Each structure stands twice: as C-alpha cells, then as structure tokens.
Amino acid sequence: MAHRDANRRAAYWRHVRRLTGMLLALWLGVTFTVIFFARELAGLTLFGWSVSFYLAAQGAILIYLAIVGFYALRMRRLDARFGEDSHGG
C-alpha cells in the first residue's frame, strides 16, 4: 500500500512539474517576444496604438492572467484526480 501511495505521489508531482515548466516557458516566451520584437511591432497599429505598446501595456498582462487561471483550473483537476489535499494536514 505504501509503495502504491509513493508511486501516486510521484506521478502527481511529475504532472505538477511538467505543467509548471510549460507555463513558465510560455511566460518567458511572451515576455521575451514583446521585448525582442518591439521595434518591428511598433510599425503595426491596433486600435490606433502601436502593437508593441498594446502588447506591453495590455496584451501581455492578459496572457499572464490567462496563464494563472489555466494553472488554477488544471491544478484543481490534478488535485481531484490524485486525491491530494490542497489545504495541507
């Protein structure tokens, strides 16, 4: 029984690390893209603003919020699937 619990716990943390790594890579990609391509994006306009300004001021923040929301939903599913108690104890 203890071996089964250990395998289950290891699988849970493997999923958590994979999810966290993918979302951190997405966060880094969004941040890097906005900064690296700012000059090229400045020539394009969206609603009267340059795309680089829009992404830096609004778009990136919305993507970050989406990442946090996706993480919360996915972790809730993982906790339910693996029977983890998210409140400790």
Short mmCIF file of N, CA and C in Angstrom, two decimals:
data_model
loop_
_atom_site.label_atom_id
_atom_site.label_comp_id
_atom_site.label_asym_id
_atom_site.label_seq_id
_atom_site.Cartn_x
_atom_site.Cartn_y
_atom_site.Cartn_z
N MET A 1 0.81 -1.19 0.00
CA MET A 1 0.00 0.00 0.00
C MET A 1 0.86 1.26 0.00
N ALA A 2 1.93 1.27 0.78
CA ALA A 2 2.82 2.43 0.84
C ALA A 2 3.51 2.65 -0.49
N HIS A 3 3.86 1.55 -1.17
CA HIS A 3 4.50 1.65 -2.47
C HIS A 3 3.55 2.29 -3.48
N ARG A 4 2.29 1.92 -3.41
CA ARG A 4 1.28 2.48 -4.32
C ARG A 4 1.11 3.98 -4.07
N ASP A 5 1.08 4.38 -2.79
CA ASP A 5 0.97 5.80 -2.45
C ASP A 5 2.19 6.58 -2.92
N ALA A 6 3.36 5.98 -2.79
CA ALA A 6 4.58 6.66 -3.24
C ALA A 6 4.56 6.85 -4.76
N ASN A 7 4.12 5.83 -5.50
CA ASN A 7 4.02 5.96 -6.96
C ASN A 7 3.00 7.01 -7.35
N ARG A 8 1.90 7.03 -6.64
CA ARG A 8 0.84 8.01 -6.92
C ARG A 8 1.34 9.42 -6.64
N ARG A 9 2.03 9.61 -5.55
CA ARG A 9 2.58 10.91 -5.20
C ARG A 9 3.64 11.34 -6.21
N ALA A 10 4.47 10.41 -6.65
CA ALA A 10 5.50 10.73 -7.65
C ALA A 10 4.85 11.12 -8.98
N ALA A 11 3.80 10.44 -9.37
CA ALA A 11 3.09 10.79 -10.61
C ALA A 11 2.45 12.17 -10.50
N TYR A 12 1.88 12.47 -9.35
CA TYR A 12 1.28 13.78 -9.12
C TYR A 12 2.31 14.89 -9.29
N TRP A 13 3.45 14.74 -8.63
CA TRP A 13 4.47 15.79 -8.70
C TRP A 13 5.12 15.86 -10.08
N ARG A 14 5.17 14.76 -10.79
CA ARG A 14 5.67 14.78 -12.16
C ARG A 14 4.75 15.64 -13.03
N HIS A 15 3.44 15.48 -12.87
CA HIS A 15 2.47 16.29 -13.61
C HIS A 15 2.58 17.77 -13.22
N VAL A 16 2.73 18.04 -11.92
CA VAL A 16 2.83 19.42 -11.45
C VAL A 16 4.08 20.08 -12.01
N ARG A 17 5.21 19.40 -11.97
CA ARG A 17 6.44 19.99 -12.51
C ARG A 17 6.35 20.22 -14.00
N ARG A 18 5.76 19.29 -14.73
CA ARG A 18 5.61 19.44 -16.17
C ARG A 18 4.72 20.65 -16.49
N LEU A 19 3.59 20.75 -15.82
CA LEU A 19 2.68 21.87 -16.03
C LEU A 19 3.36 23.19 -15.70
N THR A 20 4.03 23.26 -14.57
CA THR A 20 4.72 24.48 -14.16
C THR A 20 5.80 24.85 -15.15
N GLY A 21 6.57 23.89 -15.60
CA GLY A 21 7.62 24.16 -16.58
C GLY A 21 7.07 24.69 -17.90
N MET A 22 5.99 24.10 -18.38
CA MET A 22 5.39 24.56 -19.64
C MET A 22 4.84 25.98 -19.50
N LEU A 23 4.18 26.26 -18.39
CA LEU A 23 3.61 27.60 -18.21
C LEU A 23 4.69 28.65 -17.98
N LEU A 24 5.76 28.29 -17.30
CA LEU A 24 6.88 29.22 -17.16
C LEU A 24 7.56 29.49 -18.50
N ALA A 25 7.65 28.47 -19.34
CA ALA A 25 8.22 28.66 -20.68
C ALA A 25 7.33 29.58 -21.51
N LEU A 26 6.02 29.43 -21.39
CA LEU A 26 5.09 30.31 -22.09
C LEU A 26 5.24 31.74 -21.58
N TRP A 27 5.33 31.91 -20.27
CA TRP A 27 5.53 33.23 -19.67
C TRP A 27 6.81 33.87 -20.19
N LEU A 28 7.90 33.11 -20.21
CA LEU A 28 9.17 33.62 -20.71
C LEU A 28 9.06 33.98 -22.19
N GLY A 29 8.39 33.12 -22.97
CA GLY A 29 8.23 33.39 -24.39
C GLY A 29 7.44 34.66 -24.66
N VAL A 30 6.38 34.87 -23.93
CA VAL A 30 5.57 36.09 -24.10
C VAL A 30 6.40 37.32 -23.73
N THR A 31 7.07 37.27 -22.60
CA THR A 31 7.88 38.40 -22.15
C THR A 31 9.01 38.69 -23.13
N PHE A 32 9.70 37.67 -23.56
CA PHE A 32 10.82 37.84 -24.48
C PHE A 32 10.34 38.36 -25.83
N THR A 33 9.23 37.85 -26.33
CA THR A 33 8.73 38.26 -27.64
C THR A 33 8.36 39.73 -27.66
N VAL A 34 7.67 40.19 -26.63
CA VAL A 34 7.27 41.60 -26.57
C VAL A 34 8.50 42.50 -26.57
N ILE A 35 9.50 42.15 -25.80
CA ILE A 35 10.70 42.99 -25.70
C ILE A 35 11.56 42.88 -26.95
N PHE A 36 11.79 41.67 -27.44
CA PHE A 36 12.72 41.47 -28.56
C PHE A 36 12.18 42.04 -29.86
N PHE A 37 10.89 41.91 -30.10
CA PHE A 37 10.32 42.36 -31.36
C PHE A 37 9.60 43.70 -31.24
N ALA A 38 9.91 44.51 -30.23
CA ALA A 38 9.22 45.78 -30.01
C ALA A 38 9.40 46.72 -31.21
N ARG A 39 10.57 46.82 -31.76
CA ARG A 39 10.79 47.72 -32.91
C ARG A 39 9.99 47.30 -34.13
N GLU A 40 9.98 45.99 -34.41
CA GLU A 40 9.24 45.51 -35.56
C GLU A 40 7.74 45.67 -35.37
N LEU A 41 7.27 45.47 -34.14
CA LEU A 41 5.85 45.57 -33.85
C LEU A 41 5.38 47.02 -33.77
N ALA A 42 6.31 47.97 -33.60
CA ALA A 42 5.94 49.38 -33.48
C ALA A 42 5.34 49.91 -34.79
N GLY A 43 5.68 49.31 -35.91
CA GLY A 43 5.15 49.76 -37.19
C GLY A 43 3.70 49.36 -37.41
N LEU A 44 3.22 48.39 -36.70
CA LEU A 44 1.83 47.94 -36.83
C LEU A 44 0.95 48.67 -35.81
N THR A 45 -0.29 48.95 -36.20
CA THR A 45 -1.19 49.61 -35.27
C THR A 45 -2.42 48.75 -35.01
N LEU A 46 -2.93 48.87 -33.80
CA LEU A 46 -4.13 48.16 -33.39
C LEU A 46 -4.96 49.14 -32.55
N PHE A 47 -6.13 49.50 -33.05
CA PHE A 47 -7.00 50.47 -32.39
C PHE A 47 -6.29 51.81 -32.17
N GLY A 48 -5.44 52.20 -33.11
CA GLY A 48 -4.76 53.48 -33.02
C GLY A 48 -3.47 53.47 -32.23
N TRP A 49 -3.14 52.38 -31.61
CA TRP A 49 -1.90 52.27 -30.83
C TRP A 49 -0.95 51.32 -31.54
N SER A 50 0.35 51.53 -31.32
CA SER A 50 1.30 50.59 -31.90
C SER A 50 1.14 49.24 -31.20
N VAL A 51 1.35 48.18 -31.94
CA VAL A 51 1.16 46.83 -31.39
C VAL A 51 2.13 46.57 -30.24
N SER A 52 3.33 47.09 -30.33
CA SER A 52 4.29 46.86 -29.24
C SER A 52 3.81 47.52 -27.95
N PHE A 53 3.24 48.72 -28.05
CA PHE A 53 2.69 49.37 -26.86
C PHE A 53 1.51 48.58 -26.31
N TYR A 54 0.63 48.14 -27.20
CA TYR A 54 -0.55 47.39 -26.78
C TYR A 54 -0.15 46.10 -26.06
N LEU A 55 0.80 45.35 -26.65
CA LEU A 55 1.23 44.10 -26.02
C LEU A 55 1.90 44.34 -24.68
N ALA A 56 2.71 45.38 -24.60
CA ALA A 56 3.40 45.66 -23.35
C ALA A 56 2.44 46.15 -22.28
N ALA A 57 1.46 46.97 -22.68
CA ALA A 57 0.57 47.58 -21.69
C ALA A 57 -0.62 46.71 -21.35
N GLN A 58 -1.15 45.95 -22.30
CA GLN A 58 -2.38 45.21 -22.07
C GLN A 58 -2.27 43.73 -22.40
N GLY A 59 -1.79 43.44 -23.58
CA GLY A 59 -1.80 42.06 -24.07
C GLY A 59 -1.03 41.08 -23.22
N ALA A 60 0.18 41.47 -22.82
CA ALA A 60 1.00 40.56 -22.01
C ALA A 60 0.35 40.31 -20.65
N ILE A 61 -0.23 41.34 -20.08
CA ILE A 61 -0.88 41.18 -18.77
C ILE A 61 -2.07 40.22 -18.88
N LEU A 62 -2.83 40.35 -19.96
CA LEU A 62 -3.97 39.44 -20.15
C LEU A 62 -3.49 38.00 -20.34
N ILE A 63 -2.38 37.82 -21.03
CA ILE A 63 -1.83 36.48 -21.21
C ILE A 63 -1.35 35.93 -19.86
N TYR A 64 -0.72 36.77 -19.04
CA TYR A 64 -0.28 36.33 -17.71
C TYR A 64 -1.47 35.91 -16.86
N LEU A 65 -2.55 36.68 -16.91
CA LEU A 65 -3.75 36.30 -16.17
C LEU A 65 -4.34 34.99 -16.68
N ALA A 66 -4.30 34.79 -17.99
CA ALA A 66 -4.78 33.52 -18.55
C ALA A 66 -3.91 32.35 -18.08
N ILE A 67 -2.60 32.57 -17.99
CA ILE A 67 -1.70 31.53 -17.51
C ILE A 67 -2.04 31.16 -16.06
N VAL A 68 -2.26 32.17 -15.22
CA VAL A 68 -2.59 31.92 -13.82
C VAL A 68 -3.93 31.19 -13.71
N GLY A 69 -4.92 31.63 -14.48
CA GLY A 69 -6.22 30.98 -14.46
C GLY A 69 -6.15 29.53 -14.92
N PHE A 70 -5.40 29.29 -16.00
CA PHE A 70 -5.24 27.93 -16.50
C PHE A 70 -4.54 27.05 -15.46
N TYR A 71 -3.52 27.61 -14.80
CA TYR A 71 -2.81 26.86 -13.77
C TYR A 71 -3.75 26.47 -12.63
N ALA A 72 -4.57 27.42 -12.19
CA ALA A 72 -5.50 27.14 -11.08
C ALA A 72 -6.50 26.05 -11.47
N LEU A 73 -7.08 26.13 -12.66
CA LEU A 73 -8.04 25.12 -13.10
C LEU A 73 -7.39 23.75 -13.25
N ARG A 74 -6.22 23.73 -13.85
CA ARG A 74 -5.53 22.46 -14.07
C ARG A 74 -5.10 21.82 -12.75
N MET A 75 -4.65 22.65 -11.80
CA MET A 75 -4.24 22.11 -10.51
C MET A 75 -5.45 21.57 -9.74
N ARG A 76 -6.59 22.21 -9.87
CA ARG A 76 -7.80 21.70 -9.23
C ARG A 76 -8.14 20.32 -9.78
N ARG A 77 -8.02 20.15 -11.09
CA ARG A 77 -8.28 18.84 -11.70
C ARG A 77 -7.26 17.80 -11.25
N LEU A 78 -5.99 18.19 -11.20
CA LEU A 78 -4.95 17.25 -10.76
C LEU A 78 -5.17 16.85 -9.30
N ASP A 79 -5.51 17.82 -8.46
CA ASP A 79 -5.76 17.50 -7.05
C ASP A 79 -6.92 16.53 -6.91
N ALA A 80 -7.98 16.75 -7.68
CA ALA A 80 -9.12 15.84 -7.62
C ALA A 80 -8.76 14.46 -8.17
N ARG A 81 -7.99 14.43 -9.22
CA ARG A 81 -7.61 13.16 -9.84
C ARG A 81 -6.73 12.31 -8.92
N PHE A 82 -5.79 12.98 -8.26
CA PHE A 82 -4.85 12.24 -7.43
C PHE A 82 -5.25 12.24 -5.96
N GLY A 83 -6.35 12.90 -5.62
CA GLY A 83 -6.82 12.91 -4.25
C GLY A 83 -5.93 13.66 -3.31
N GLU A 84 -5.26 14.71 -3.80
CA GLU A 84 -4.37 15.49 -2.95
C GLU A 84 -5.20 16.52 -2.18
N ASP A 85 -4.80 16.78 -0.94
CA ASP A 85 -5.44 17.77 -0.12
C ASP A 85 -4.66 19.08 -0.28
N SER A 86 -5.28 20.06 -0.92
CA SER A 86 -4.57 21.31 -1.20
C SER A 86 -4.46 22.23 0.03
N HIS A 87 -5.14 21.88 1.12
CA HIS A 87 -5.10 22.73 2.31
C HIS A 87 -4.12 22.20 3.35
N GLY A 88 -3.39 21.19 3.03
CA GLY A 88 -2.43 20.64 3.99
C GLY A 88 -3.10 19.79 5.05
N GLY A 89 -2.28 19.20 5.89
CA GLY A 89 -2.80 18.45 7.03
C GLY A 89 -3.26 17.11 6.66
#
